[in-house]
Coordinates of C-alpha atoms in Angstrom, one line a residue:
M1241 CA 127.6 151.5 78.8
N1242 CA 123.8 152.0 78.3
W1243 CA 122.6 149.0 76.2
G1244 CA 119.2 150.6 75.9
V1245 CA 120.3 153.1 73.5
Y1246 CA 122.0 150.6 71.2
E1247 CA 118.9 148.4 71.5
A1248 CA 116.6 151.3 70.6
L1249 CA 118.8 152.3 67.7
L1250 CA 119.1 148.7 66.5
T1251 CA 115.1 148.2 66.7
G1252 CA 114.4 151.6 64.9
V1253 CA 116.7 151.4 62.1
N1254 CA 116.0 147.5 61.5
K1255 CA 112.4 148.4 60.4
F1256 CA 113.8 150.3 57.4
S1257 CA 116.9 148.3 56.5
T1258 CA 117.2 145.8 53.8
E1259 CA 118.6 142.3 54.4
F1260 CA 122.3 143.6 53.9
G1261 CA 121.4 146.3 56.5
R1262 CA 120.0 143.9 59.1
V1263 CA 123.1 141.8 58.8
W1264 CA 125.3 144.8 59.1
L1265 CA 123.4 145.9 62.5
S1266 CA 123.8 142.5 64.0
I1267 CA 127.5 142.4 63.2
V1268 CA 128.0 145.6 64.6
F1269 CA 126.0 145.2 67.9
I1270 CA 127.2 141.7 68.5
F1271 CA 130.5 141.4 67.1
R1272 CA 131.8 144.5 67.5
I1273 CA 130.1 146.5 70.3
L1274 CA 129.4 143.4 72.6
V1275 CA 132.9 142.0 71.9
Y1276 CA 134.6 145.4 72.5
A1277 CA 132.6 146.0 75.7
V1278 CA 133.5 142.5 77.1
T1279 CA 137.0 141.9 76.3
A1280 CA 138.9 145.1 75.2
S1281 CA 139.3 146.7 78.4
R1282 CA 140.8 143.3 79.8
V1283 CA 143.0 142.6 76.8
W1284 CA 144.5 146.2 76.9
G1285 CA 144.1 146.9 80.6
D1286 CA 147.7 146.1 81.4
D1287 CA 149.3 147.6 78.2
Q1288 CA 151.1 150.4 79.9
K1289 CA 151.5 148.8 83.3
D1290 CA 153.4 145.8 81.9
F1291 CA 155.4 147.8 79.0
D1292 CA 159.0 147.0 80.4
C1293 CA 162.2 148.5 79.2
N1294 CA 165.6 147.3 80.0
T1295 CA 166.6 150.5 81.8
R1296 CA 165.9 152.4 85.1
Q1297 CA 166.0 155.7 83.7
P1298 CA 163.2 157.9 84.9
G1299 CA 160.8 158.8 82.1
C1300 CA 162.2 156.5 79.4
S1301 CA 159.5 153.9 79.6
N1302 CA 156.9 156.5 79.2
V1303 CA 158.3 158.2 76.2
C1304 CA 158.9 154.9 74.6
Y1305 CA 155.3 153.8 75.3
D1306 CA 154.0 157.1 74.0
Q1307 CA 156.0 156.5 70.9
Y1308 CA 154.7 153.1 69.9
F1309 CA 151.2 153.7 71.3
P1310 CA 150.3 157.3 70.6
V1311 CA 146.7 156.5 70.7
S1312 CA 145.4 153.2 72.3
H1313 CA 143.5 150.7 70.6
I1314 CA 140.4 150.6 72.7
R1315 CA 140.1 154.6 72.6
L1316 CA 140.2 154.4 68.7
W1317 CA 137.7 151.7 68.6
A1318 CA 135.5 153.5 70.9
L1319 CA 135.5 156.5 68.7
Q1320 CA 135.1 154.4 65.6
L1321 CA 131.9 152.8 67.0
I1322 CA 130.5 155.9 68.1
M1323 CA 131.1 157.7 64.7
V1324 CA 129.9 154.5 62.9
T1325 CA 126.6 154.6 64.4
C1326 CA 125.7 158.2 64.4
P1327 CA 124.7 158.0 60.7
S1328 CA 121.9 155.6 61.7
L1329 CA 120.7 158.2 64.0
L1330 CA 120.0 160.4 61.0
V1331 CA 117.6 157.7 59.7
V1332 CA 116.0 157.5 63.0
M1333 CA 115.6 161.4 63.2
H1334 CA 114.2 161.4 59.7
V1335 CA 111.7 158.7 60.5
A1336 CA 110.6 160.6 63.7
Y1337 CA 110.3 163.9 61.7
R1338 CA 108.1 162.1 59.1
E1339 CA 105.9 160.5 61.6
S1340 CA 105.5 163.9 63.5
R1341 CA 104.6 165.6 60.2
E1342 CA 101.9 163.1 59.2
K1343 CA 100.5 163.3 62.8
K1344 CA 100.2 167.1 62.3
R1345 CA 98.5 166.7 59.1
K1346 CA 96.0 164.2 60.7
E1347 CA 95.1 166.5 63.3
M1348 CA 94.6 169.4 60.8
M1349 CA 92.4 167.2 58.6
G1350 CA 90.2 165.8 61.3
E1351 CA 88.6 162.6 61.8
N1352 CA 87.7 161.9 58.4
C1353 CA 91.3 160.9 57.1
G1354 CA 91.3 157.6 58.9
K1355 CA 91.4 155.7 55.7
L1356 CA 94.1 157.8 54.3
Y1357 CA 96.4 157.2 57.4
Q1358 CA 95.7 153.6 57.3
D1359 CA 97.2 153.7 53.8
I1360 CA 100.2 155.7 54.8
G1361 CA 100.7 153.3 57.9
K1362 CA 100.9 150.5 55.4
K1363 CA 103.7 152.3 53.8
R1364 CA 105.7 152.6 56.7
G1365 CA 109.0 150.7 56.7
K1366 CA 109.4 151.8 53.1
K1367 CA 112.1 154.2 51.9
R1368 CA 110.5 157.1 49.9
G1369 CA 111.7 160.4 48.7
G1370 CA 113.8 162.1 51.3
L1371 CA 114.2 159.2 53.4
W1372 CA 115.6 157.1 50.7
W1373 CA 118.3 159.7 50.2
T1374 CA 118.9 159.9 53.9
Y1375 CA 119.4 156.2 54.1
L1376 CA 121.8 156.2 51.3
I1377 CA 123.9 159.0 52.6
S1378 CA 124.0 157.1 55.9
L1379 CA 125.5 154.1 54.1
I1380 CA 128.0 155.9 52.3
A1381 CA 128.9 157.8 55.8
K1382 CA 129.4 154.4 57.6
A1383 CA 131.5 152.9 55.0
L1384 CA 133.8 156.1 54.9
V1385 CA 134.1 156.1 58.7
D1386 CA 135.3 152.5 58.8
S1387 CA 137.6 153.1 55.9
V1388 CA 139.2 156.0 57.6
F1389 CA 139.8 154.2 60.8
L1390 CA 141.3 151.2 59.0
Y1391 CA 143.7 153.5 57.2
I1392 CA 144.3 155.3 60.8
F1393 CA 145.0 151.8 62.4
H1394 CA 147.4 150.8 59.5
H1395 CA 149.3 154.1 59.7
I1396 CA 149.8 154.0 63.4
Y1397 CA 150.3 150.2 63.9
K1398 CA 151.9 148.7 60.5
D1399 CA 150.0 145.9 59.1
Y1400 CA 147.7 146.0 62.3
S1401 CA 150.1 143.9 64.4
L1402 CA 152.5 144.7 67.4
P1403 CA 155.9 143.2 67.6
S1404 CA 157.0 141.4 70.7
I1405 CA 160.2 143.8 71.1
V1406 CA 160.5 147.4 70.1
K1407 CA 163.6 149.6 70.1
C1408 CA 163.7 153.0 71.6
T1409 CA 166.2 155.8 71.3
L1410 CA 164.4 158.8 72.4
P1411 CA 165.5 160.9 75.3
P1412 CA 165.9 160.7 78.2
C1413 CA 166.9 157.0 77.4
P1414 CA 170.5 156.7 77.6
N1415 CA 171.1 154.5 74.3
I1416 CA 169.2 152.1 72.2
V1417 CA 166.6 150.5 74.7
D1418 CA 164.7 147.3 74.3
C1419 CA 161.1 147.4 75.3
F1420 CA 158.7 144.6 75.7
I1421 CA 154.9 144.8 74.8
S1422 CA 152.6 142.9 77.1
R1423 CA 150.8 139.9 75.5
P1424 CA 151.3 140.7 72.0
T1425 CA 149.9 137.5 70.5
E1426 CA 146.6 138.0 72.3
K1427 CA 146.2 141.7 71.1
N1428 CA 147.3 140.9 67.5
I1429 CA 144.4 138.0 67.6
F1430 CA 141.8 140.7 69.0
T1431 CA 143.0 143.5 66.5
L1432 CA 142.7 141.0 63.4
F1433 CA 139.1 140.1 64.8
M1434 CA 138.0 143.8 64.8
V1435 CA 139.7 144.5 61.5
V1436 CA 138.1 141.6 59.9
T1437 CA 134.6 142.5 61.1
T1438 CA 135.1 146.2 59.9
V1439 CA 135.9 144.9 56.5
V1440 CA 132.8 142.7 56.5
C1441 CA 130.7 145.8 57.6
I1442 CA 132.3 147.9 54.7
L1443 CA 131.5 145.3 52.1
L1444 CA 127.8 144.9 53.4
N1445 CA 127.4 148.8 53.2
L1446 CA 128.8 148.6 49.7
C1447 CA 126.4 145.9 48.6
E1448 CA 123.5 147.5 50.3
I1449 CA 124.4 150.8 48.3
G1450 CA 124.5 148.7 45.1
Y1451 CA 121.3 147.1 46.0
L1452 CA 119.3 150.3 46.5
V1453 CA 120.8 152.1 43.6
S1454 CA 119.9 149.2 41.2
K1455 CA 116.5 148.9 42.6
R1456 CA 115.8 152.5 42.2
C1457 CA 117.1 152.5 38.7
R1458 CA 114.8 149.5 37.8
E1459 CA 112.0 151.2 39.4
C1460 CA 112.6 154.3 37.3
L1461 CA 112.9 152.3 34.1
I1462 CA 109.4 150.5 35.0
Q1463 CA 107.8 153.7 35.6
R1464 CA 109.3 155.2 32.2
N1465 CA 108.0 152.1 30.3
Q1466 CA 104.7 152.3 31.9
S1467 CA 104.5 156.1 31.1
K1468 CA 105.2 155.2 27.3
V1469 CA 102.6 152.5 27.3
I1470 CA 100.1 154.7 28.9
A1471 CA 100.8 157.5 26.2
Y1472 CA 100.6 155.0 23.5
L1473 CA 97.3 153.6 24.8
Q1474 CA 95.9 157.1 25.1
K1475 CA 96.8 157.9 21.6
Q1476 CA 95.3 154.6 20.3
E1477 CA 92.1 155.5 22.1
I1478 CA 92.0 159.0 20.7
F1479 CA 92.4 157.4 17.4
H1480 CA 89.6 155.0 17.8
V1481 CA 87.3 157.7 19.1
N1482 CA 88.1 159.8 16.0
N1483 CA 87.4 156.9 13.7
K1484 CA 84.0 156.2 15.3
V1485 CA 83.0 160.1 15.0
N1486 CA 84.0 159.9 11.5
E1487 CA 82.1 156.8 10.8
Q1488 CA 78.7 158.3 12.6
I1489 CA 79.5 161.4 10.4
D1490 CA 79.4 159.4 7.3
L1491 CA 76.4 157.5 8.2
M1492 CA 74.4 160.6 8.5
P1493 CA 72.0 161.5 5.6
Q1494 CA 73.4 164.0 3.4
I1495 CA 71.6 167.3 2.4
H1496 CA 72.1 168.7 -1.0
V1497 CA 71.5 172.2 -1.4
T1498 CA 71.1 173.5 -4.9
P1499 CA 71.9 177.3 -5.4
P1500 CA 69.2 179.5 -6.9
E1501 CA 69.3 179.8 -10.8
T1502 CA 70.8 183.2 -12.0
K1503 CA 69.1 185.1 -14.8
L1504 CA 71.3 186.3 -17.5
K1505 CA 70.8 190.0 -18.5

């Protein structure tokens, strides 16, 4: 496993994340990716080898194992971790595109735009415009991916648990065969840990979505109120200017023009 890729991803997205996002990244990197890489292969390394059935019928053990383990836990978790980190790559790609666009603008404008790009540099790390939507879509995608995989695990392994003994009647088994899963208690504890961390990640994503949407709505309301205040002040200023003009007109000396007398014929 290439830890540099995950470290770069963690560092790049962390600049644009809220507090919820930083906690989410820490949980994914430490409690999911790291725990998976260190212990998953050891816990499930002997699942097929030590799957014993009380028969010597050739092929019976393989058929029964495939029935109760259609997809291995570690392969599903690997696919889940890959897919749940892909939306974060969208944010990194969007940031890289925005920085490249700003660099091209700087080259086109020449050396006299230093102050402008100092101001842009201060705004880095803030989600504006399209980046805000990309970040929001990535949060929704991550929550959906984790939710879908929770459903898949629950559909394949009822209640996310493995029994100690399973019964198999598939051919070529001669009759009802009892099969024994290797270390079911240890696997159930590990599965419960992964499920709990997944649920926590989903809740963090939902909290961050609510925080971003509420913050954007609050900013829109503030801007709307500010625009109303500015419009009101402009009207008041125009009103005062008109009053002053009228007062100056009233103070000007009035010239009375008398019409010439007309003679009656």
